[in-house]
């Protein structure tokens, strides 16, 4: 099936993760469409333009005709980081940092 993915220039790590997963499993990815937002990618899948590998956290985005399936092998992981100004004392930032320190993302 044709693949819908982020353009490499926009998200090189994610693009390489997706295409690398295909290659590692003996397939040559055939990209049908590029999109720069996950919601757009899922909408393109809904329109029948192809398939996409998306983060598990997006399973709640229900679209007509879209089915989310787990990968047969261990899913690839993409590390995400956060940066902020060291001298920022905004309460919102403090609350956010406390929330992510205690969150279970796995």
PDB file of N, CA and C in Angstrom:
ATOM      1  N   UNK A   1       0.835  -1.202   0.000  1.00  0.00           N
ATOM      2  CA  UNK A   1       0.000   0.000   0.000  1.00  0.00           C
ATOM      3  C   UNK A   1       0.868   1.248   0.000  1.00  0.00           C
ATOM      4  N   UNK A   2       0.404   2.304  -0.650  1.00  0.00           N
ATOM      5  CA  UNK A   2       1.160   3.561  -0.640  1.00  0.00           C
ATOM      6  C   UNK A   2       1.202   4.158   0.769  1.00  0.00           C
ATOM      7  N   UNK A   3       2.265   4.851   1.043  1.00  0.00           N
ATOM      8  CA  UNK A   3       2.532   5.399   2.370  1.00  0.00           C
ATOM      9  C   UNK A   3       2.287   6.899   2.403  1.00  0.00           C
ATOM     10  N   UNK A   4       1.739   7.372   3.510  1.00  0.00           N
ATOM     11  CA  UNK A   4       1.574   8.806   3.764  1.00  0.00           C
ATOM     12  C   UNK A   4       2.462   9.125   4.963  1.00  0.00           C
ATOM     13  N   UNK A   5       3.326  10.123   4.813  1.00  0.00           N
ATOM     14  CA  UNK A   5       4.336  10.381   5.840  1.00  0.00           C
ATOM     15  C   UNK A   5       4.712  11.859   5.857  1.00  0.00           C
ATOM     16  N   UNK A   6       5.349  12.281   6.954  1.00  0.00           N
ATOM     17  CA  UNK A   6       5.915  13.624   7.038  1.00  0.00           C
ATOM     18  C   UNK A   6       7.038  13.757   6.012  1.00  0.00           C
ATOM     19  N   UNK A   7       7.193  14.938   5.394  1.00  0.00           N
ATOM     20  CA  UNK A   7       8.358  15.142   4.522  1.00  0.00           C
ATOM     21  C   UNK A   7       9.639  15.092   5.361  1.00  0.00           C
ATOM     22  N   UNK A   8      10.686  14.559   4.803  1.00  0.00           N
ATOM     23  CA  UNK A   8      11.937  14.429   5.556  1.00  0.00           C
ATOM     24  C   UNK A   8      12.468  15.788   6.007  1.00  0.00           C
ATOM     25  N   UNK A   9      12.313  16.826   5.195  1.00  0.00           N
ATOM     26  CA  UNK A   9      12.841  18.147   5.560  1.00  0.00           C
ATOM     27  C   UNK A   9      12.121  18.733   6.780  1.00  0.00           C
ATOM     28  N   UNK A  10      10.885  18.310   7.050  1.00  0.00           N
ATOM     29  CA  UNK A  10      10.103  18.820   8.178  1.00  0.00           C
ATOM     30  C   UNK A  10      10.379  18.021   9.448  1.00  0.00           C
ATOM     31  N   UNK A  11      10.447  16.697   9.316  1.00  0.00           N
ATOM     32  CA  UNK A  11      10.642  15.830  10.485  1.00  0.00           C
ATOM     33  C   UNK A  11      11.571  14.679  10.102  1.00  0.00           C
ATOM     34  N   UNK A  12      12.873  14.968   9.978  1.00  0.00           N
ATOM     35  CA  UNK A  12      13.798  13.934   9.491  1.00  0.00           C
ATOM     36  C   UNK A  12      13.837  12.683  10.365  1.00  0.00           C
ATOM     37  N   UNK A  13      13.808  12.837  11.674  1.00  0.00           N
ATOM     38  CA  UNK A  13      13.873  11.661  12.546  1.00  0.00           C
ATOM     39  C   UNK A  13      12.642  10.781  12.383  1.00  0.00           C
ATOM     40  N   UNK A  14      11.460  11.397  12.340  1.00  0.00           N
ATOM     41  CA  UNK A  14      10.233  10.621  12.200  1.00  0.00           C
ATOM     42  C   UNK A  14      10.156   9.978  10.812  1.00  0.00           C
ATOM     43  N   UNK A  15      10.500  10.727   9.783  1.00  0.00           N
ATOM     44  CA  UNK A  15      10.499  10.190   8.420  1.00  0.00           C
ATOM     45  C   UNK A  15      11.417   8.979   8.330  1.00  0.00           C
ATOM     46  N   UNK A  16      12.640   9.106   8.860  1.00  0.00           N
ATOM     47  CA  UNK A  16      13.607   8.012   8.802  1.00  0.00           C
ATOM     48  C   UNK A  16      13.149   6.819   9.637  1.00  0.00           C
ATOM     49  N   UNK A  17      12.487   7.079  10.746  1.00  0.00           N
ATOM     50  CA  UNK A  17      11.970   6.005  11.584  1.00  0.00           C
ATOM     51  C   UNK A  17      10.931   5.188  10.812  1.00  0.00           C
ATOM     52  N   UNK A  18      10.006   5.868  10.136  1.00  0.00           N
ATOM     53  CA  UNK A  18       8.950   5.186   9.387  1.00  0.00           C
ATOM     54  C   UNK A  18       9.532   4.438   8.189  1.00  0.00           C
ATOM     55  N   UNK A  19      10.317   5.114   7.374  1.00  0.00           N
ATOM     56  CA  UNK A  19      10.855   4.448   6.183  1.00  0.00           C
ATOM     57  C   UNK A  19      11.853   3.353   6.580  1.00  0.00           C
ATOM     58  N   UNK A  20      12.583   3.577   7.666  1.00  0.00           N
ATOM     59  CA  UNK A  20      13.506   2.557   8.170  1.00  0.00           C
ATOM     60  C   UNK A  20      12.785   1.313   8.657  1.00  0.00           C
ATOM     61  N   UNK A  21      11.612   1.500   9.247  1.00  0.00           N
ATOM     62  CA  UNK A  21      10.809   0.352   9.698  1.00  0.00           C
ATOM     63  C   UNK A  21      10.404  -0.488   8.486  1.00  0.00           C
ATOM     64  N   UNK A  22       9.977   0.162   7.423  1.00  0.00           N
ATOM     65  CA  UNK A  22       9.627  -0.555   6.191  1.00  0.00           C
ATOM     66  C   UNK A  22      10.829  -1.334   5.672  1.00  0.00           C
ATOM     67  N   UNK A  23      11.952  -0.662   5.550  1.00  0.00           N
ATOM     68  CA  UNK A  23      13.159  -1.280   5.009  1.00  0.00           C
ATOM     69  C   UNK A  23      13.608  -2.459   5.867  1.00  0.00           C
ATOM     70  N   UNK A  24      13.562  -2.294   7.181  1.00  0.00           N
ATOM     71  CA  UNK A  24      13.982  -3.360   8.098  1.00  0.00           C
ATOM     72  C   UNK A  24      13.093  -4.595   7.974  1.00  0.00           C
ATOM     73  N   UNK A  25      11.894  -4.414   7.472  1.00  0.00           N
ATOM     74  CA  UNK A  25      10.971  -5.544   7.331  1.00  0.00           C
ATOM     75  C   UNK A  25      10.832  -5.988   5.874  1.00  0.00           C
ATOM     76  N   UNK A  26      11.854  -5.673   5.074  1.00  0.00           N
ATOM     77  CA  UNK A  26      11.944  -6.184   3.721  1.00  0.00           C
ATOM     78  C   UNK A  26      11.029  -5.532   2.702  1.00  0.00           C
ATOM     79  N   UNK A  27      10.599  -4.329   2.980  1.00  0.00           N
ATOM     80  CA  UNK A  27       9.715  -3.639   2.051  1.00  0.00           C
ATOM     81  C   UNK A  27      10.339  -2.311   1.647  1.00  0.00           C
ATOM     82  N   UNK A  28      10.061  -1.897   0.430  1.00  0.00           N
ATOM     83  CA  UNK A  28      10.537  -0.612  -0.039  1.00  0.00           C
ATOM     84  C   UNK A  28       9.367   0.362   0.029  1.00  0.00           C
ATOM     85  N   UNK A  29       9.415   1.359   0.915  1.00  0.00           N
ATOM     86  CA  UNK A  29       8.263   2.262   1.053  1.00  0.00           C
ATOM     87  C   UNK A  29       7.992   3.043  -0.228  1.00  0.00           C
ATOM     88  N   UNK A  30       6.744   3.045  -0.638  1.00  0.00           N
ATOM     89  CA  UNK A  30       6.309   3.819  -1.809  1.00  0.00           C
ATOM     90  C   UNK A  30       5.450   4.962  -1.281  1.00  0.00           C
ATOM     91  N   UNK A  31       6.022   6.156  -1.212  1.00  0.00           N
ATOM     92  CA  UNK A  31       5.330   7.306  -0.645  1.00  0.00           C
ATOM     93  C   UNK A  31       4.333   7.858  -1.654  1.00  0.00           C
ATOM     94  N   UNK A  32       3.079   7.929  -1.225  1.00  0.00           N
ATOM     95  CA  UNK A  32       2.008   8.449  -2.077  1.00  0.00           C
ATOM     96  C   UNK A  32       1.774   9.928  -1.826  1.00  0.00           C
ATOM     97  N   UNK A  33       1.973  10.337  -0.578  1.00  0.00           N
ATOM     98  CA  UNK A  33       1.643  11.715  -0.204  1.00  0.00           C
ATOM     99  C   UNK A  33       2.441  12.111   1.029  1.00  0.00           C
ATOM    100  N   UNK A  34       2.848  13.364   1.077  1.00  0.00           N
ATOM    101  CA  UNK A  34       3.492  13.939   2.253  1.00  0.00           C
ATOM    102  C   UNK A  34       2.510  14.912   2.904  1.00  0.00           C
ATOM    103  N   UNK A  35       2.540  14.982   4.222  1.00  0.00           N
ATOM    104  CA  UNK A  35       1.712  15.941   4.955  1.00  0.00           C
ATOM    105  C   UNK A  35       2.473  16.349   6.212  1.00  0.00           C
ATOM    106  N   UNK A  36       2.240  17.570   6.678  1.00  0.00           N
ATOM    107  CA  UNK A  36       3.024  18.085   7.802  1.00  0.00           C
ATOM    108  C   UNK A  36       2.270  18.081   9.128  1.00  0.00           C
ATOM    109  N   UNK A  37       1.064  17.534   9.157  1.00  0.00           N
ATOM    110  CA  UNK A  37       0.327  17.408  10.421  1.00  0.00           C
ATOM    111  C   UNK A  37      -0.250  16.007  10.523  1.00  0.00           C
ATOM    112  N   UNK A  38      -0.202  15.431  11.711  1.00  0.00           N
ATOM    113  CA  UNK A  38      -0.734  14.083  11.903  1.00  0.00           C
ATOM    114  C   UNK A  38      -2.223  14.009  11.577  1.00  0.00           C
ATOM    115  N   UNK A  39      -2.977  15.052  11.932  1.00  0.00           N
ATOM    116  CA  UNK A  39      -4.410  15.040  11.637  1.00  0.00           C
ATOM    117  C   UNK A  39      -4.644  14.960  10.129  1.00  0.00           C
ATOM    118  N   UNK A  40      -3.808  15.642   9.362  1.00  0.00           N
ATOM    119  CA  UNK A  40      -3.911  15.606   7.906  1.00  0.00           C
ATOM    120  C   UNK A  40      -3.561  14.217   7.382  1.00  0.00           C
ATOM    121  N   UNK A  41      -2.515  13.627   7.926  1.00  0.00           N
ATOM    122  CA  UNK A  41      -2.116  12.283   7.514  1.00  0.00           C
ATOM    123  C   UNK A  41      -3.266  11.307   7.743  1.00  0.00           C
ATOM    124  N   UNK A  42      -3.891  11.378   8.910  1.00  0.00           N
ATOM    125  CA  UNK A  42      -4.997  10.470   9.218  1.00  0.00           C
ATOM    126  C   UNK A  42      -6.191  10.749   8.309  1.00  0.00           C
ATOM    127  N   UNK A  43      -6.442  12.006   8.002  1.00  0.00           N
ATOM    128  CA  UNK A  43      -7.534  12.339   7.080  1.00  0.00           C
ATOM    129  C   UNK A  43      -7.257  11.798   5.680  1.00  0.00           C
ATOM    130  N   UNK A  44      -5.998  11.825   5.239  1.00  0.00           N
ATOM    131  CA  UNK A  44      -5.643  11.275   3.932  1.00  0.00           C
ATOM    132  C   UNK A  44      -5.830   9.755   3.905  1.00  0.00           C
ATOM    133  N   UNK A  45      -5.536   9.107   5.018  1.00  0.00           N
ATOM    134  CA  UNK A  45      -5.805   7.673   5.126  1.00  0.00           C
ATOM    135  C   UNK A  45      -7.312   7.440   5.020  1.00  0.00           C
ATOM    136  N   UNK A  46      -8.083   8.274   5.714  1.00  0.00           N
ATOM    137  CA  UNK A  46      -9.544   8.174   5.676  1.00  0.00           C
ATOM    138  C   UNK A  46     -10.077   8.332   4.253  1.00  0.00           C
ATOM    139  N   UNK A  47      -9.420   9.156   3.457  1.00  0.00           N
ATOM    140  CA  UNK A  47      -9.839   9.395   2.077  1.00  0.00           C
ATOM    141  C   UNK A  47      -9.384   8.273   1.137  1.00  0.00           C
ATOM    142  N   UNK A  48      -8.664   7.290   1.678  1.00  0.00           N
ATOM    143  CA  UNK A  48      -8.255   6.149   0.864  1.00  0.00           C
ATOM    144  C   UNK A  48      -6.978   6.338   0.091  1.00  0.00           C
ATOM    145  N   UNK A  49      -6.168   7.323   0.479  1.00  0.00           N
ATOM    146  CA  UNK A  49      -4.950   7.616  -0.279  1.00  0.00           C
ATOM    147  C   UNK A  49      -3.769   6.738   0.093  1.00  0.00           C
ATOM    148  N   UNK A  50      -3.858   6.000   1.196  1.00  0.00           N
ATOM    149  CA  UNK A  50      -2.746   5.149   1.593  1.00  0.00           C
ATOM    150  C   UNK A  50      -2.827   4.764   3.053  1.00  0.00           C
ATOM    151  N   UNK A  51      -1.687   4.317   3.565  1.00  0.00           N
ATOM    152  CA  UNK A  51      -1.576   3.932   4.965  1.00  0.00           C
ATOM    153  C   UNK A  51      -0.523   4.811   5.619  1.00  0.00           C
ATOM    154  N   UNK A  52      -0.479   4.798   6.952  1.00  0.00           N
ATOM    155  CA  UNK A  52       0.498   5.598   7.677  1.00  0.00           C
ATOM    156  C   UNK A  52       0.876   4.912   8.976  1.00  0.00           C
ATOM    157  N   UNK A  53       2.101   5.081   9.395  1.00  0.00           N
ATOM    158  CA  UNK A  53       2.521   4.680  10.728  1.00  0.00           C
ATOM    159  C   UNK A  53       2.431   5.930  11.588  1.00  0.00           C
ATOM    160  N   UNK A  54       1.654   5.851  12.652  1.00  0.00           N
ATOM    161  CA  UNK A  54       1.442   7.011  13.515  1.00  0.00           C
ATOM    162  C   UNK A  54       1.691   6.620  14.966  1.00  0.00           C
ATOM    163  N   UNK A  55       1.989   7.593  15.814  1.00  0.00           N
ATOM    164  CA  UNK A  55       2.169   7.298  17.234  1.00  0.00           C
ATOM    165  C   UNK A  55       0.891   6.705  17.845  1.00  0.00           C
ATOM    166  N   UNK A  56       1.068   5.768  18.762  1.00  0.00           N
ATOM    167  CA  UNK A  56      -0.070   5.122  19.427  1.00  0.00           C
ATOM    168  C   UNK A  56      -0.965   6.134  20.131  1.00  0.00           C
ATOM    169  N   UNK A  57      -0.404   7.253  20.526  1.00  0.00           N
ATOM    170  CA  UNK A  57      -1.185   8.273  21.244  1.00  0.00           C
ATOM    171  C   UNK A  57      -2.278   8.888  20.376  1.00  0.00           C
ATOM    172  N   UNK A  58      -2.251   8.647  19.065  1.00  0.00           N
ATOM    173  CA  UNK A  58      -3.255   9.228  18.169  1.00  0.00           C
ATOM    174  C   UNK A  58      -4.435   8.303  17.914  1.00  0.00           C
ATOM    175  N   UNK A  59      -4.477   7.163  18.554  1.00  0.00           N
ATOM    176  CA  UNK A  59      -5.569   6.207  18.332  1.00  0.00           C
ATOM    177  C   UNK A  59      -6.939   6.779  18.636  1.00  0.00           C
ATOM    178  N   UNK A  60      -6.997   7.814  19.428  1.00  0.00           N
ATOM    179  CA  UNK A  60      -8.292   8.423  19.781  1.00  0.00           C
ATOM    180  C   UNK A  60      -8.861   9.286  18.651  1.00  0.00           C
ATOM    181  N   UNK A  61      -8.079   9.576  17.624  1.00  0.00           N
ATOM    182  CA  UNK A  61      -8.560  10.401  16.519  1.00  0.00           C
ATOM    183  C   UNK A  61      -9.393   9.552  15.564  1.00  0.00           C
ATOM    184  N   UNK A  62     -10.640   9.421  15.852  1.00  0.00           N
ATOM    185  CA  UNK A  62     -11.527   8.590  15.039  1.00  0.00           C
ATOM    186  C   UNK A  62     -11.828   9.283  13.717  1.00  0.00           C
ATOM    187  N   UNK A  63     -11.663   8.553  12.640  1.00  0.00           N
ATOM    188  CA  UNK A  63     -11.999   9.030  11.300  1.00  0.00           C
ATOM    189  C   UNK A  63     -12.712   7.898  10.586  1.00  0.00           C
ATOM    190  N   UNK A  64     -13.651   8.238   9.758  1.00  0.00           N
ATOM    191  CA  UNK A  64     -14.391   7.246   8.996  1.00  0.00           C
ATOM    192  C   UNK A  64     -13.431   6.418   8.145  1.00  0.00           C
ATOM    193  N   UNK A  65     -13.542   5.110   8.245  1.00  0.00           N
ATOM    194  CA  UNK A  65     -12.725   4.230   7.424  1.00  0.00           C
ATOM    195  C   UNK A  65     -11.317   4.004   7.916  1.00  0.00           C
ATOM    196  N   UNK A  66     -10.938   4.603   9.042  1.00  0.00           N
ATOM    197  CA  UNK A  66      -9.576   4.445   9.563  1.00  0.00           C
ATOM    198  C   UNK A  66      -9.589   3.422  10.690  1.00  0.00           C
ATOM    199  N   UNK A  67      -8.663   2.478  10.594  1.00  0.00           N
ATOM    200  CA  UNK A  67      -8.512   1.469  11.631  1.00  0.00           C
ATOM    201  C   UNK A  67      -7.068   1.517  12.118  1.00  0.00           C
ATOM    202  N   UNK A  68      -6.893   1.554  13.419  1.00  0.00           N
ATOM    203  CA  UNK A  68      -5.557   1.573  14.018  1.00  0.00           C
ATOM    204  C   UNK A  68      -5.196   0.158  14.434  1.00  0.00           C
ATOM    205  N   UNK A  69      -4.057  -0.312  13.959  1.00  0.00           N
ATOM    206  CA  UNK A  69      -3.600  -1.657  14.277  1.00  0.00           C
ATOM    207  C   UNK A  69      -2.219  -1.586  14.913  1.00  0.00           C
ATOM    208  N   UNK A  70      -1.960  -2.427  15.903  1.00  0.00           N
ATOM    209  CA  UNK A  70      -0.599  -2.468  16.454  1.00  0.00           C
ATOM    210  C   UNK A  70       0.335  -3.130  15.445  1.00  0.00           C
ATOM    211  N   UNK A  71       1.596  -2.777  15.486  1.00  0.00           N
ATOM    212  CA  UNK A  71       2.582  -3.387  14.609  1.00  0.00           C
ATOM    213  C   UNK A  71       2.888  -4.793  15.110  1.00  0.00           C
ATOM    214  N   UNK A  72       3.173  -5.697  14.189  1.00  0.00           N
ATOM    215  CA  UNK A  72       3.460  -7.080  14.570  1.00  0.00           C
ATOM    216  C   UNK A  72       4.715  -7.186  15.417  1.00  0.00           C
ATOM    217  N   UNK A  73       5.746  -6.485  15.034  1.00  0.00           N
ATOM    218  CA  UNK A  73       6.989  -6.506  15.796  1.00  0.00           C
ATOM    219  C   UNK A  73       6.993  -5.345  16.776  1.00  0.00           C
ATOM    220  N   UNK A  74       8.040  -5.270  17.538  1.00  0.00           N
ATOM    221  CA  UNK A  74       8.161  -4.163  18.487  1.00  0.00           C
ATOM    222  C   UNK A  74       8.114  -2.842  17.734  1.00  0.00           C
ATOM    223  N   UNK A  75       7.291  -1.951  18.218  1.00  0.00           N
ATOM    224  CA  UNK A  75       7.132  -0.645  17.566  1.00  0.00           C
ATOM    225  C   UNK A  75       8.403   0.181  17.734  1.00  0.00           C
ATOM    226  N   UNK A  76       8.775   0.919  16.700  1.00  0.00           N
ATOM    227  CA  UNK A  76       9.943   1.797  16.825  1.00  0.00           C
ATOM    228  C   UNK A  76       9.646   2.932  17.799  1.00  0.00           C
ATOM    229  N   UNK A  77      10.677   3.429  18.441  1.00  0.00           N
ATOM    230  CA  UNK A  77      10.537   4.515  19.410  1.00  0.00           C
ATOM    231  C   UNK A  77      11.230   5.766  18.897  1.00  0.00           C
ATOM    232  N   UNK A  78      10.616   6.893  19.166  1.00  0.00           N
ATOM    233  CA  UNK A  78      11.203   8.178  18.803  1.00  0.00           C
ATOM    234  C   UNK A  78      11.315   9.005  20.077  1.00  0.00           C
ATOM    235  N   UNK A  79      12.518   9.369  20.412  1.00  0.00           N
ATOM    236  CA  UNK A  79      12.746  10.156  21.624  1.00  0.00           C
ATOM    237  C   UNK A  79      12.267  11.591  21.416  1.00  0.00           C
ATOM    238  N   UNK A  80      11.600  12.107  22.409  1.00  0.00           N
ATOM    239  CA  UNK A  80      11.120  13.484  22.380  1.00  0.00           C
ATOM    240  C   UNK A  80      11.716  14.220  23.568  1.00  0.00           C
ATOM    241  N   UNK A  81      12.118  15.438  23.352  1.00  0.00           N
ATOM    242  CA  UNK A  81      12.707  16.228  24.431  1.00  0.00           C
ATOM    243  C   UNK A  81      11.945  17.520  24.638  1.00  0.00           C
ATOM    244  N   UNK A  82      12.322  18.212  25.680  1.00  0.00           N
ATOM    245  CA  UNK A  82      11.712  19.502  25.991  1.00  0.00           C
ATOM    246  C   UNK A  82      12.823  20.453  26.430  1.00  0.00           C
ATOM    247  N   UNK A  83      12.719  21.684  25.982  1.00  0.00           N
ATOM    248  CA  UNK A  83      13.652  22.724  26.410  1.00  0.00           C
ATOM    249  C   UNK A  83      12.852  23.928  26.876  1.00  0.00           C
ATOM    250  N   UNK A  84      13.413  24.677  27.799  1.00  0.00           N
ATOM    251  CA  UNK A  84      12.765  25.883  28.293  1.00  0.00           C
ATOM    252  C   UNK A  84      13.844  26.818  28.818  1.00  0.00           C
ATOM    253  N   UNK A  85      13.466  28.086  28.951  1.00  0.00           N
ATOM    254  CA  UNK A  85      14.404  29.073  29.493  1.00  0.00           C
ATOM    255  C   UNK A  85      14.594  28.802  30.983  1.00  0.00           C
ATOM    256  N   UNK A  86      15.826  28.698  31.386  1.00  0.00           N
ATOM    257  CA  UNK A  86      16.172  28.359  32.763  1.00  0.00           C
ATOM    258  C   UNK A  86      15.585  29.357  33.765  1.00  0.00           C
ATOM    259  N   UNK A  87      15.509  30.630  33.391  1.00  0.00           N
ATOM    260  CA  UNK A  87      15.025  31.648  34.327  1.00  0.00           C
ATOM    261  C   UNK A  87      13.516  31.872  34.253  1.00  0.00           C
ATOM    262  N   UNK A  88      12.801  31.051  33.501  1.00  0.00           N
ATOM    263  CA  UNK A  88      11.345  31.185  33.379  1.00  0.00           C
ATOM    264  C   UNK A  88      10.681  30.664  34.655  1.00  0.00           C
ATOM    265  N   UNK A  89       9.957  31.523  35.335  1.00  0.00           N
ATOM    266  CA  UNK A  89       9.306  31.136  36.589  1.00  0.00           C
ATOM    267  C   UNK A  89       7.786  31.089  36.457  1.00  0.00           C
ATOM    268  N   UNK A  90       7.285  31.004  35.249  1.00  0.00           N
ATOM    269  CA  UNK A  90       5.836  30.963  35.032  1.00  0.00           C
ATOM    270  C   UNK A  90       5.231  29.739  35.721  1.00  0.00           C
ATOM    271  N   UNK A  91       4.151  29.933  36.468  1.00  0.00           N
ATOM    272  CA  UNK A  91       3.500  28.803  37.136  1.00  0.00           C
ATOM    273  C   UNK A  91       3.051  27.718  36.157  1.00  0.00           C
ATOM    274  N   UNK A  92       2.630  28.114  34.973  1.00  0.00           N
ATOM    275  CA  UNK A  92       2.198  27.137  33.978  1.00  0.00           C
ATOM    276  C   UNK A  92       3.348  26.213  33.599  1.00  0.00           C
ATOM    277  N   UNK A  93       4.543  26.780  33.402  1.00  0.00           N
ATOM    278  CA  UNK A  93       5.711  25.975  33.081  1.00  0.00           C
ATOM    279  C   UNK A  93       6.039  25.039  34.239  1.00  0.00           C
ATOM    280  N   UNK A  94       6.034  25.546  35.451  1.00  0.00           N
ATOM    281  CA  UNK A  94       6.313  24.707  36.623  1.00  0.00           C
ATOM    282  C   UNK A  94       5.345  23.541  36.726  1.00  0.00           C
ATOM    283  N   UNK A  95       4.067  23.815  36.522  1.00  0.00           N
ATOM    284  CA  UNK A  95       3.067  22.746  36.577  1.00  0.00           C
ATOM    285  C   UNK A  95       3.295  21.716  35.473  1.00  0.00           C
ATOM    286  N   UNK A  96       3.607  22.193  34.278  1.00  0.00           N
ATOM    287  CA  UNK A  96       3.854  21.289  33.162  1.00  0.00           C
ATOM    288  C   UNK A  96       5.062  20.398  33.444  1.00  0.00           C
ATOM    289  N   UNK A  97       6.152  20.979  33.937  1.00  0.00           N
ATOM    290  CA  UNK A  97       7.355  20.196  34.220  1.00  0.00           C
ATOM    291  C   UNK A  97       7.097  19.151  35.299  1.00  0.00           C
ATOM    292  N   UNK A  98       6.344  19.511  36.325  1.00  0.00           N
ATOM    293  CA  UNK A  98       5.994  18.535  37.362  1.00  0.00           C
ATOM    294  C   UNK A  98       5.147  17.404  36.786  1.00  0.00           C
ATOM    295  N   UNK A  99       4.232  17.756  35.879  1.00  0.00           N
ATOM    296  CA  UNK A  99       3.370  16.759  35.274  1.00  0.00           C
ATOM    297  C   UNK A  99       4.179  15.759  34.437  1.00  0.00           C
ATOM    298  N   UNK A 100       5.115  16.244  33.613  1.00  0.00           N
ATOM    299  CA  UNK A 100       5.852  15.317  32.758  1.00  0.00           C
ATOM    300  C   UNK A 100       6.880  14.495  33.553  1.00  0.00           C
ATOM    301  N   UNK A 101       7.359  15.041  34.664  1.00  0.00           N
ATOM    302  CA  UNK A 101       8.291  14.268  35.489  1.00  0.00           C
ATOM    303  C   UNK A 101       7.622  13.052  36.102  1.00  0.00           C
ATOM    304  N   UNK A 102       6.338  13.145  36.372  1.00  0.00           N
ATOM    305  CA  UNK A 102       5.634  12.032  37.024  1.00  0.00           C
ATOM    306  C   UNK A 102       4.809  11.198  36.045  1.00  0.00           C
ATOM    307  N   UNK A 103       4.766  11.595  34.777  1.00  0.00           N
ATOM    308  CA  UNK A 103       3.940  10.883  33.793  1.00  0.00           C
ATOM    309  C   UNK A 103       4.594   9.578  33.373  1.00  0.00           C
ATOM    310  N   UNK A 104       3.753   8.624  33.058  1.00  0.00           N
ATOM    311  CA  UNK A 104       4.220   7.340  32.527  1.00  0.00           C
ATOM    312  C   UNK A 104       3.885   7.332  31.044  1.00  0.00           C
ATOM    313  N   UNK A 105       4.887   7.597  30.205  1.00  0.00           N
ATOM    314  CA  UNK A 105       4.669   7.705  28.776  1.00  0.00           C
ATOM    315  C   UNK A 105       4.750   6.374  28.060  1.00  0.00           C
ATOM    316  N   UNK A 106       5.075   5.346  28.709  1.00  0.00           N
ATOM    317  CA  UNK A 106       5.237   4.052  28.037  1.00  0.00           C
ATOM    318  C   UNK A 106       3.987   3.259  28.063  1.00  0.00           C
TER     319      UNK A 106
END
